[in-house]
Structures are given as structure tokens and as C-alpha cells.
Coordinates of C-alpha atoms in Angstrom, one line a residue:
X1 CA 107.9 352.4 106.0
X2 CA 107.4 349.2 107.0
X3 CA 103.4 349.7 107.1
X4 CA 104.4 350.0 103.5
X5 CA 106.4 347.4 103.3
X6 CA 103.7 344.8 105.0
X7 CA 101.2 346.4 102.1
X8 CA 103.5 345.6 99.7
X9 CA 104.4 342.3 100.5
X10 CA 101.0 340.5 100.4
X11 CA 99.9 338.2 97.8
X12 CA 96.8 338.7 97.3
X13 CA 98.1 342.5 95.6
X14 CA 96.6 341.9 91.8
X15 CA 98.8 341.8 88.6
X16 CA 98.4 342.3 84.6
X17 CA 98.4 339.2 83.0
X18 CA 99.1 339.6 78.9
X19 CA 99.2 337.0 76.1
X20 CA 101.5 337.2 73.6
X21 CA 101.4 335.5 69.8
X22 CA 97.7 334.4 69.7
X23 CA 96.1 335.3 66.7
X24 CA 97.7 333.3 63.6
X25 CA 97.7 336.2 61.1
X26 CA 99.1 338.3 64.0
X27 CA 101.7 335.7 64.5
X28 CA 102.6 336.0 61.0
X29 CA 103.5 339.4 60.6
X30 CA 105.8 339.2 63.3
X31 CA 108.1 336.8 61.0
X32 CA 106.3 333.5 62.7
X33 CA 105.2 330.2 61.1
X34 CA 102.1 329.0 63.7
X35 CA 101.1 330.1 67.2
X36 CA 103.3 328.8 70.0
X37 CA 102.8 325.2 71.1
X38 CA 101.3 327.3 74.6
X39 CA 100.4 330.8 75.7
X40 CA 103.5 333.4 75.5
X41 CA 102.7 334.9 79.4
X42 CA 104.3 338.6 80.1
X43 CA 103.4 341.5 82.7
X44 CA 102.6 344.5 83.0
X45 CA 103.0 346.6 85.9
X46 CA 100.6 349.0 87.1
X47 CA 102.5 352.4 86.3
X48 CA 101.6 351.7 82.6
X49 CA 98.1 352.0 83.2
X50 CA 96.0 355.0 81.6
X51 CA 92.8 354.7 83.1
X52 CA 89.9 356.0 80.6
X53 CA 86.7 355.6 82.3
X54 CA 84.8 358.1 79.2
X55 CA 87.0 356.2 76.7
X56 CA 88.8 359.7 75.8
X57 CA 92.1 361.3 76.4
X58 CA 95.5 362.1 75.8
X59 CA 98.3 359.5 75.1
X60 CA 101.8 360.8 76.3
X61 CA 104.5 359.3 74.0
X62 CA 107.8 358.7 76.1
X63 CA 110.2 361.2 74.9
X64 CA 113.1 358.9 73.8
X65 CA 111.2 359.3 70.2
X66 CA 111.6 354.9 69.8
X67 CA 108.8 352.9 67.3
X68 CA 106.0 353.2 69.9
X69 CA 103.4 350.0 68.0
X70 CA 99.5 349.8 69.2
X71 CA 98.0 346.8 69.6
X72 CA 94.6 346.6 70.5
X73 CA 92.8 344.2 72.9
X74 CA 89.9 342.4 74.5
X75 CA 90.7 342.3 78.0
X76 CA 88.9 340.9 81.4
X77 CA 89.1 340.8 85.0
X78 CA 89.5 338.0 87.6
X79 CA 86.3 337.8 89.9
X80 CA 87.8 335.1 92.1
X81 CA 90.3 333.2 93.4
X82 CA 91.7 330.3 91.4
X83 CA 94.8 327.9 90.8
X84 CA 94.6 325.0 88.2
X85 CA 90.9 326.3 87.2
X86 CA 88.9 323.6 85.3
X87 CA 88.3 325.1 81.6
X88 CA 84.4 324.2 82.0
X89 CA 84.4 326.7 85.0
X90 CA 85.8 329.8 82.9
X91 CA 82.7 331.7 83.7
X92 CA 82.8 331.6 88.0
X93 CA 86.4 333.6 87.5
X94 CA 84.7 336.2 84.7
X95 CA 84.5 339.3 86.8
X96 CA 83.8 342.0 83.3
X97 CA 85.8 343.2 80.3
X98 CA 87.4 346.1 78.9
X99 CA 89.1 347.2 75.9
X100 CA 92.4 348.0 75.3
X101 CA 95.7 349.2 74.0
X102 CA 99.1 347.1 74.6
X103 CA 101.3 349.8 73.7
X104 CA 105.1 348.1 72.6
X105 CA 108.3 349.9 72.2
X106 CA 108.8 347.9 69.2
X107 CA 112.9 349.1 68.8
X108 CA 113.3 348.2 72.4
X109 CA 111.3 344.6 72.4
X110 CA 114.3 343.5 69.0
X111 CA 117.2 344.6 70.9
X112 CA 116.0 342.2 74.2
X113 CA 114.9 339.5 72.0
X114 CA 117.9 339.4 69.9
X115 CA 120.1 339.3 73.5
X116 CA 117.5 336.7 74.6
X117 CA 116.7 339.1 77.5
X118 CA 113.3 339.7 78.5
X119 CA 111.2 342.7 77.3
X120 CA 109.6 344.1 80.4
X121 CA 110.6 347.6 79.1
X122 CA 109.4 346.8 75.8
X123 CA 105.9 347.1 77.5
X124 CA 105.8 348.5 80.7
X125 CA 106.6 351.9 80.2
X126 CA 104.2 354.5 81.5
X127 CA 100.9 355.1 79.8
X128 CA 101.5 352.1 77.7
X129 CA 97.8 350.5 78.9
X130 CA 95.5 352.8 78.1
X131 CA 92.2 350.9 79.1
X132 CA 87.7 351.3 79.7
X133 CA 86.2 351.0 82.2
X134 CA 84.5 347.5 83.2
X135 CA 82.0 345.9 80.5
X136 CA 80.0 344.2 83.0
X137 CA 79.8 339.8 82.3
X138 CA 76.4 340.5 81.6
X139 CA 76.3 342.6 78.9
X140 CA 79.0 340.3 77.2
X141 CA 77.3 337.1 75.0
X142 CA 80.0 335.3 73.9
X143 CA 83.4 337.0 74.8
X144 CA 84.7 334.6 71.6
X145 CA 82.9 336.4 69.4
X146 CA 83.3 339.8 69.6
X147 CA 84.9 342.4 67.0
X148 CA 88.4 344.1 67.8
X149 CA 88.7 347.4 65.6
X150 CA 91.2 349.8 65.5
X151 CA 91.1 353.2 63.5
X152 CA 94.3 355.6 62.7
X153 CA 93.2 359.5 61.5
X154 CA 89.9 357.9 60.3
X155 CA 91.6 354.5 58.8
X156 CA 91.4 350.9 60.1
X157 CA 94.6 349.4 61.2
X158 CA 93.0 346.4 63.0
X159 CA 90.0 344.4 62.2
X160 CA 89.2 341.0 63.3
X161 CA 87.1 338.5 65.9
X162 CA 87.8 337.6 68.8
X163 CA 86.8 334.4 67.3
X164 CA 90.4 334.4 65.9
X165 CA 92.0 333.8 68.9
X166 CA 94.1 330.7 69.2
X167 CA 94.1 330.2 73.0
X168 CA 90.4 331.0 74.0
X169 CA 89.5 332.6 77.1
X170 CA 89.1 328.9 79.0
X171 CA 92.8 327.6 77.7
X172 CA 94.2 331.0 79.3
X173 CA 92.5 330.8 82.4
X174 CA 93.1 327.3 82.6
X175 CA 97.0 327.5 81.3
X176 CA 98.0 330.3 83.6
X177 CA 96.2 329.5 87.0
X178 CA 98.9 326.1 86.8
X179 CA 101.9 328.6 87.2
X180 CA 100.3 331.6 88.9
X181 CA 97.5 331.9 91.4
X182 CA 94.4 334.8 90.0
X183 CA 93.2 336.6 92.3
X184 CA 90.5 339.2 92.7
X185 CA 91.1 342.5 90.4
X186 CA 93.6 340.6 88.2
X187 CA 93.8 341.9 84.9
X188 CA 94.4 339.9 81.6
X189 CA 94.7 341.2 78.0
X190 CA 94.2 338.0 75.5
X191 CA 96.6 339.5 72.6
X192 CA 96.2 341.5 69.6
X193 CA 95.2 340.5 65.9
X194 CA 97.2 341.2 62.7
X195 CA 97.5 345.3 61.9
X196 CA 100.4 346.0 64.3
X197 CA 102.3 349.5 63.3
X198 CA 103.4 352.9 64.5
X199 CA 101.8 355.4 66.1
X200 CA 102.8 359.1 65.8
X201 CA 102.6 362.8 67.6
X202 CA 98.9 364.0 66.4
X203 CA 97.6 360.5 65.4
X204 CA 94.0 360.0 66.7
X205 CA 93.3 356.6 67.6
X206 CA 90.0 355.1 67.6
X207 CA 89.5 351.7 69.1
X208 CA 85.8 349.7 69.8
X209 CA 84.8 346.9 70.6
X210 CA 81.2 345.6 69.1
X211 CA 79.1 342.8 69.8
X212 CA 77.0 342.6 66.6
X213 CA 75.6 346.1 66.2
X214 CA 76.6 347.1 69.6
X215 CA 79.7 349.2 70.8
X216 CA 80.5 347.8 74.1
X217 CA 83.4 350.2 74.6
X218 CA 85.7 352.7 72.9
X219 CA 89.0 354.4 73.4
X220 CA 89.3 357.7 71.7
X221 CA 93.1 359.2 72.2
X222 CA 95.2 362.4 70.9
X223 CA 98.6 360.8 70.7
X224 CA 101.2 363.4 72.0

């Protein structure tokens, strides 16, 4: 145990970074007038992660039968170390990009904010971060302009650019390396554009993410 403990106790361990609130039409549809004067930071722990290294499998809904919403999401990881990065060095901390979903218990999330409690629950439950494996830096132009897509049983739910984002890639980086140290293996998902809804038992979601003509990632699931 206290091998374990030593393990667990050292700061360098990674964490899920997530951004709430920035897309403007996203923003919107949650009953808001403009994005938030700065970046609205949660986390995410690692028991939520669904690793999908083909793209394809099963999503588990928790069994509590609550208003489970998708949301999906251009992600990356943090190559290197940083604290108050310089926005003009964004790049060095690039370490590649995924896709994915930031599954929300959207009944649980309006019964925290309307306490004014926070909404870890909301969005850390198990299997709520279903995720790709690593899109290399390389193979990634311009992470600012890339297309987020989300299909239902064959129907789009979520359609925009990344371009859309408020905070870029840089302002996070920049914004969240003040408060929080990143290190290696961090994880950060840059929040979700407008389309936000339900999923359902025997839904099939379909999620990619294009540059131009290509699909740099998918995440095919049979919701359960």
C-alpha cells in the first residue's frame, strides 16, 4: 500500500483537461447570451475513459436511466511540460489529437448548477469519454480548421469547424498552463459545437473528424 500510495501521490500523474461554453451557437442553446469572458475549465477522471483504438464499440449507458447528452470533440495531447506557455509556442506542447465524445448527464449537471455545486458527476461517470486513438501532429494542418460531425441512426446532430471555436488552441494552452502545470500524456478536449441532445438504448452514433476530404478519425458506437 504505500508503494501505491507513493504512485499515487506524484505530480507528474496526467489529468483530463475539458473546456466548457466555447462555441457561440453552442453557448446559445444552453440558454447563454456570449461565450464566457475566459475558458470554463472542468475534469475528467480517468475511469470515464472508453478507449477505441479501431474507432468502434459498445457504449454502456449507466443504468440510473437520467438524460445521458453527447457532445462531440476535437481533442489533443500535451507533449511537454509547461506553466504560463507563450501562445506563439502552442506547437512545442502539441503531442497529437483525437476525437471525441464528452458524454453529460444532462439531469444531473441542472440539479448541481442550480445548488451552485460543481458537476463532476455530471461528466465523469464511467464510459462517459469514449475516445481514438492518437492523430499524430503531423497529419494535422491546421487543428483550427478542421470539421466536427456527429451522426444519430444515419442523421447529423453536430456539424461545424473547428474554426468556430471561441478560445483557440493557443488561448487554452496559454490560459490554463497559468493555473495548472501540463504535463506529458495530459489530455484536453476544446468543447463541443451547437447540436447537443439525447442519446438512447440502440442509437448508433457516428462521429468523424475531416480535414478537407480526409477522415482523420471516427467513432462508431452501439449505445446500450
Amino acid at each position: 500500500m504505500n508503494l501505491l500510495f507513493r504512485q499515487v501521490v506524484n505530480p507528474n500523474n496526467p489529468k483530463i483537461v475539458a473546456i466548457a461554453k466555447n462555441y457561440v451557437k453552442h453557448v446559445k442553446e444552453m440558454g447563454g447570451d456570449e461565450p464566457p469572458k475566459e475558458p470554463v475549465i472542468f475534469q475528467k477522471p480517468f475511469t470515464s475513459l472508453l478507449y477505441l483504438p479501431d474507432g468502434n464499440g459498445i457504449l454502456q449507458l449507466p443504468k440510473h436511466n437520467h438524460e445521458i447528452h453527447h457532445e462531440i470533440e476535437l481533442g489533443f495531447m500535451v507533449a511537454k511540460s509547461g506553466k504560463n506557455i507563450q501562445k506563439e509556442k502552442w506547437q512545442e506542447y502539441i503531442g497529437g489529437y483525437f476525437l471525441a465524445l464528452d458524454l453529460t448527464d444532462r439531469e444531473m449537471q441542472a440539479h448541481f448548477k442550480k445548488q451552485g455545486f460543481p458537476w463532476d458527476l455530471a461528466k465523469g461517470q464511467d464510459n462517459f469519454f469514449p475516445i481514438t486513438d492518437l492523430i499524430t501532429k503531423e497529419k494535422v494542418k491546421d487543428p483550427n480548421n478542421l470539421q466536427l460531425e456527429l451522426k444519430i441512426n444515419q442523421k447529423v446532430v453536430q456539424n461545424d469547424s473547428t474554426s468556430s471555436m471561441y478560445y483557440k488552441i493557443p488561448d487554452l494552452l496559454a490560459y490554463v498552463s497559468q493555473f495548472m502545470t501540463l504535463r506529458p500524456g495530459d489530455l484536453v478536449l476544446t468543447g463541443t459545437p451547437h447540436g447537443v441532445g439525447p442519446i438512447r438504448a440502440k442509437d448508433n452514433l457516428n462521429g468523424t473528424l475531416k480535414q478537407g476530404d480526409e477522415t482523420l478519425a471516427q467513432l462508431n458506437l452501439i449505445v446500450e
